[in-house]
Amino acid sequence: MTWGAIATWRMAHDGVVEALRLLAENDQAGDAVEALIKTVEDYPYYKSVGYGGLPNAAGILELDAAYMDGDSFKIGAVAGIRDVKNPISVARKLSEEKFNSFRVGEGATNYAMLEGFERKNMLTRRAHRIWEKRLEEIRLYNLNPYDGHDTVGAIALDQAGTMVAGTSSSGLFMKAPGRVGDSPLSGSGFYVDSEIGGAAATGLGEDLMKGCLSYEIVRLMGEGLSPQKACDQAVYGFHDKLTQRYGKAGAFSLIAMNKAGEWGVATNVEFTFSVGNEQNKPQIFIANKGENHTTHIEPITKEWLEAYEKRIKAPVE
Ligand code: ASP
């Protein structure tokens, strides 16, 4: 059996490397996805996931995460969880519950505490300072408060043929307290069926929810489309439909992998992702919308990576 993993954004790359190492050693897809996402959650310079994530309008960091097993369809999810080190691990644990498997707010945080998950102040000084600055900028220049968000979404396929999907996000920067995006919502932020494949999303949750794009991509793969064709058809088809019917479409990007370890992505903005499988070492690519509902994908350049590294670590005065 082959194996592989794909995840959204450049920030997921170290996690993808770790996930592929585990999968090569015949570990389970669930462990690979959890390890992948924890790597992103733990890194303080990623501003949109876990520790170091940017807070809501009230200066409070509320985190969303989900986990789905493509064999059993078990799903666990948390939304608006606070001060818990690894929301993905809480979501995974919740996927074992028959009832109450999607918890929000205090209910999610209390569950994590009762289950012995590590409590941690997830709001870094840096994230707090960025929040203070943004408040000031919004007041002075009337800026769009919601710039700055990205989710880590991941799909893994293990040697036994099991597929797992997971997501973790701090959602939109400056979101209203209690706002929940697509990331913890089955069908929108993620979906996986080990007999077909899986998909996960990043982008404006309010719009992703309108199209249930992760489910749609899995459905199309189930009809025989390759992951790339399924992503192109679902993402660009919905982008056009939403523009027509709703007047505009927010930024969104989807990744997919099928049970053969083949992958695809589609996006209506510049989008980076990391992917690898049995044949190909993990690699970061950059994707853009191409002509006629296609996606233009190329390997990331050294210059891009260096500029990225500088940008995420730039001092915040
Ligand atoms: N999908 C996330 C949300 O709306 C944000 C993102 O991925 O950019 O909460």
CSV table of C-alpha atoms in Angstrom, one decimal, residues 105-274:
chain,number,residue,atom,x,y,z
A,105,GLY,CA,-16.3,27.6,24.2
A,106,GLU,CA,-16.2,26.8,27.9
A,107,GLY,CA,-17.6,23.3,27.3
A,108,ALA,CA,-14.6,22.5,25.1
A,109,THR,CA,-12.1,24.1,27.4
A,110,ASN,CA,-13.6,22.3,30.4
A,111,TYR,CA,-13.6,19.0,28.6
A,112,ALA,CA,-9.9,19.4,27.8
A,113,MET,CA,-9.1,20.2,31.4
A,114,LEU,CA,-11.0,17.2,32.7
A,115,GLU,CA,-9.3,14.9,30.2
A,116,GLY,CA,-5.9,16.1,31.4
A,117,PHE,CA,-4.8,18.1,28.3
A,118,GLU,CA,-2.1,20.7,28.9
A,119,ARG,CA,-3.3,24.1,29.9
A,120,LYS,CA,-1.3,26.9,28.4
A,121,ASN,CA,-1.7,30.7,27.8
A,122,MET,CA,-1.8,30.6,24.1
A,123,LEU,CA,-1.7,34.3,23.5
A,124,THR,CA,1.9,35.4,23.0
A,125,ARG,CA,3.1,38.9,23.7
A,126,ARG,CA,3.8,39.3,20.1
A,127,ALA,CA,0.2,38.3,19.1
A,128,HIS,CA,-1.1,40.7,21.7
A,129,ARG,CA,1.0,43.5,20.4
A,130,ILE,CA,-0.1,42.8,16.8
A,131,TRP,CA,-3.7,43.0,18.1
A,132,GLU,CA,-3.1,46.3,19.8
A,133,LYS,CA,-1.5,47.8,16.6
A,134,ARG,CA,-4.4,46.6,14.5
A,135,LEU,CA,-7.0,48.1,16.8
A,136,GLU,CA,-5.2,51.4,16.3
A,137,GLU,CA,-4.9,51.0,12.6
A,138,ILE,CA,-8.6,50.2,12.3
A,139,ARG,CA,-9.4,53.3,14.2
A,140,LEU,CA,-7.0,55.5,12.2
A,141,TYR,CA,-7.4,54.2,8.7
A,142,ASN,CA,-10.6,52.3,8.7
A,143,LEU,CA,-8.8,49.1,7.6
A,144,ASN,CA,-10.5,45.8,6.9
A,145,PRO,CA,-10.1,44.2,10.4
A,146,TYR,CA,-10.2,40.6,9.0
A,147,ASP,CA,-6.9,40.5,7.1
A,148,GLY,CA,-4.6,37.8,8.3
A,149,HIS,CA,-5.9,34.3,8.7
A,150,ASP,CA,-4.9,30.8,7.6
A,151,THR,CA,-5.8,27.3,8.7
A,152,VAL,CA,-3.6,24.2,8.8
A,153,GLY,CA,-5.7,21.5,7.1
A,154,ALA,CA,-4.1,18.1,6.5
A,155,ILE,CA,-4.9,14.8,5.0
A,156,ALA,CA,-2.9,11.6,5.5
A,157,LEU,CA,-3.0,8.2,4.0
A,158,ASP,CA,-1.2,5.3,5.8
A,159,GLN,CA,0.1,2.0,4.6
A,160,ALA,CA,-3.0,0.2,5.8
A,161,GLY,CA,-5.1,2.4,3.6
A,162,THR,CA,-6.6,4.5,6.4
A,163,MET,CA,-7.1,8.1,5.7
A,164,VAL,CA,-7.5,10.9,8.3
A,165,ALA,CA,-8.3,14.6,8.0
A,166,GLY,CA,-7.6,17.3,10.5
A,167,THR,CA,-7.7,21.1,10.8
A,168,SER,CA,-6.6,23.8,13.3
A,169,SER,CA,-7.1,27.5,13.2
A,170,SER,CA,-7.4,30.7,15.2
A,171,GLY,CA,-10.0,31.7,12.6
A,172,LEU,CA,-10.2,35.3,11.4
A,173,PHE,CA,-8.0,37.9,13.2
A,174,MET,CA,-10.3,40.3,15.0
A,175,LYS,CA,-13.3,38.0,14.6
A,176,ALA,CA,-16.3,38.7,16.8
A,177,PRO,CA,-16.2,36.8,20.1
A,178,GLY,CA,-17.9,33.4,19.5
A,179,ARG,CA,-17.5,33.5,15.7
A,180,VAL,CA,-16.7,30.1,14.3
A,181,GLY,CA,-15.4,29.4,10.8
A,182,ASP,CA,-15.5,26.4,8.5
A,183,SER,CA,-12.4,24.7,10.0
A,184,PRO,CA,-14.2,22.6,12.7
A,185,LEU,CA,-17.2,22.0,10.4
A,186,SER,CA,-17.4,18.6,8.7
A,187,GLY,CA,-18.0,18.9,5.0
A,188,SER,CA,-16.8,22.5,4.9
A,189,GLY,CA,-13.4,22.6,6.5
A,190,PHE,CA,-12.6,18.9,6.0
A,191,TYR,CA,-14.0,15.6,4.9
A,192,VAL,CA,-12.5,12.1,4.4
A,193,ASP,CA,-13.6,8.7,3.3
A,194,SER,CA,-10.8,6.1,3.3
A,195,GLU,CA,-12.5,4.3,0.3
A,196,ILE,CA,-12.2,7.5,-1.8
A,197,GLY,CA,-10.0,10.2,-0.3
A,198,GLY,CA,-10.0,13.4,1.7
A,199,ALA,CA,-10.1,17.2,1.4
A,200,ALA,CA,-9.5,20.2,3.6
A,201,ALA,CA,-10.0,23.9,3.3
A,202,THR,CA,-8.5,27.3,4.2
A,203,GLY,CA,-9.9,30.7,3.5
A,204,LEU,CA,-12.9,32.8,4.4
A,205,GLY,CA,-15.0,30.4,6.5
A,206,GLU,CA,-18.2,32.3,6.0
A,207,ASP,CA,-17.9,31.6,2.2
A,208,LEU,CA,-16.5,28.1,2.4
A,209,MET,CA,-19.5,27.0,4.5
A,210,LYS,CA,-21.8,28.1,1.7
A,211,GLY,CA,-20.3,25.5,-0.7
A,212,CYS,CA,-19.4,22.6,1.6
A,213,LEU,CA,-16.4,22.3,-0.6
A,214,SER,CA,-14.4,19.6,1.2
A,215,TYR,CA,-17.4,17.2,1.0
A,216,GLU,CA,-18.0,18.2,-2.6
A,217,ILE,CA,-14.4,17.4,-3.6
A,218,VAL,CA,-14.6,14.0,-1.9
A,219,ARG,CA,-17.9,13.3,-3.6
A,220,LEU,CA,-16.4,14.2,-7.0
A,221,MET,CA,-13.4,11.9,-6.4
A,222,GLY,CA,-15.9,9.2,-5.5
A,223,GLU,CA,-17.4,9.7,-9.0
A,224,GLY,CA,-14.0,8.9,-10.5
A,225,LEU,CA,-12.4,12.4,-10.8
A,226,SER,CA,-8.7,12.8,-10.0
A,227,PRO,CA,-8.0,14.9,-7.0
A,228,GLN,CA,-6.8,17.8,-9.2
A,229,LYS,CA,-9.9,17.6,-11.4
A,230,ALA,CA,-12.2,17.4,-8.4
A,231,CYS,CA,-10.6,20.4,-6.8
A,232,ASP,CA,-10.7,22.5,-10.0
A,233,GLN,CA,-14.4,21.6,-10.6
A,234,ALA,CA,-15.6,22.2,-7.0
A,235,VAL,CA,-13.5,25.3,-6.3
A,236,TYR,CA,-13.8,27.3,-9.5
A,237,GLY,CA,-17.4,26.1,-10.1
A,238,PHE,CA,-18.4,27.4,-6.7
A,239,HIS,CA,-16.3,30.5,-7.0
A,240,ASP,CA,-18.3,31.5,-10.1
A,241,LYS,CA,-21.6,30.5,-8.7
A,242,LEU,CA,-21.0,32.5,-5.5
A,243,THR,CA,-19.9,35.5,-7.4
A,244,GLN,CA,-23.1,35.4,-9.5
A,245,ARG,CA,-25.5,34.7,-6.7
A,246,TYR,CA,-24.0,36.4,-3.7
A,247,GLY,CA,-22.1,39.2,-5.5
A,248,LYS,CA,-18.6,38.2,-4.5
A,249,ALA,CA,-16.5,35.3,-3.3
A,250,GLY,CA,-13.9,35.5,-0.5
A,251,ALA,CA,-10.5,33.9,-0.8
A,252,PHE,CA,-10.4,30.1,-0.5
A,253,SER,CA,-8.1,27.2,-1.2
A,254,LEU,CA,-8.6,23.5,-1.0
A,255,ILE,CA,-6.3,20.5,-0.9
A,256,ALA,CA,-7.2,16.8,-1.6
A,257,MET,CA,-5.6,13.4,-1.6
A,258,ASN,CA,-7.1,10.2,-2.8
A,259,LYS,CA,-6.7,6.6,-1.6
A,260,ALA,CA,-3.9,6.1,-4.1
A,261,GLY,CA,-1.9,9.0,-2.6
A,262,GLU,CA,-2.5,11.2,-5.7
A,263,TRP,CA,-3.2,14.9,-4.8
A,264,GLY,CA,-4.7,18.1,-6.1
A,265,VAL,CA,-5.3,21.7,-5.0
A,266,ALA,CA,-7.4,24.6,-6.3
A,267,THR,CA,-7.5,28.2,-5.1
A,268,ASN,CA,-8.7,31.7,-6.0
A,269,VAL,CA,-5.7,33.4,-4.3
A,270,GLU,CA,-1.9,32.7,-4.2
A,271,PHE,CA,-1.7,29.6,-2.1
A,272,THR,CA,1.2,27.5,-0.8
A,273,PHE,CA,1.0,23.9,0.4
A,274,SER,CA,3.3,21.0,1.2
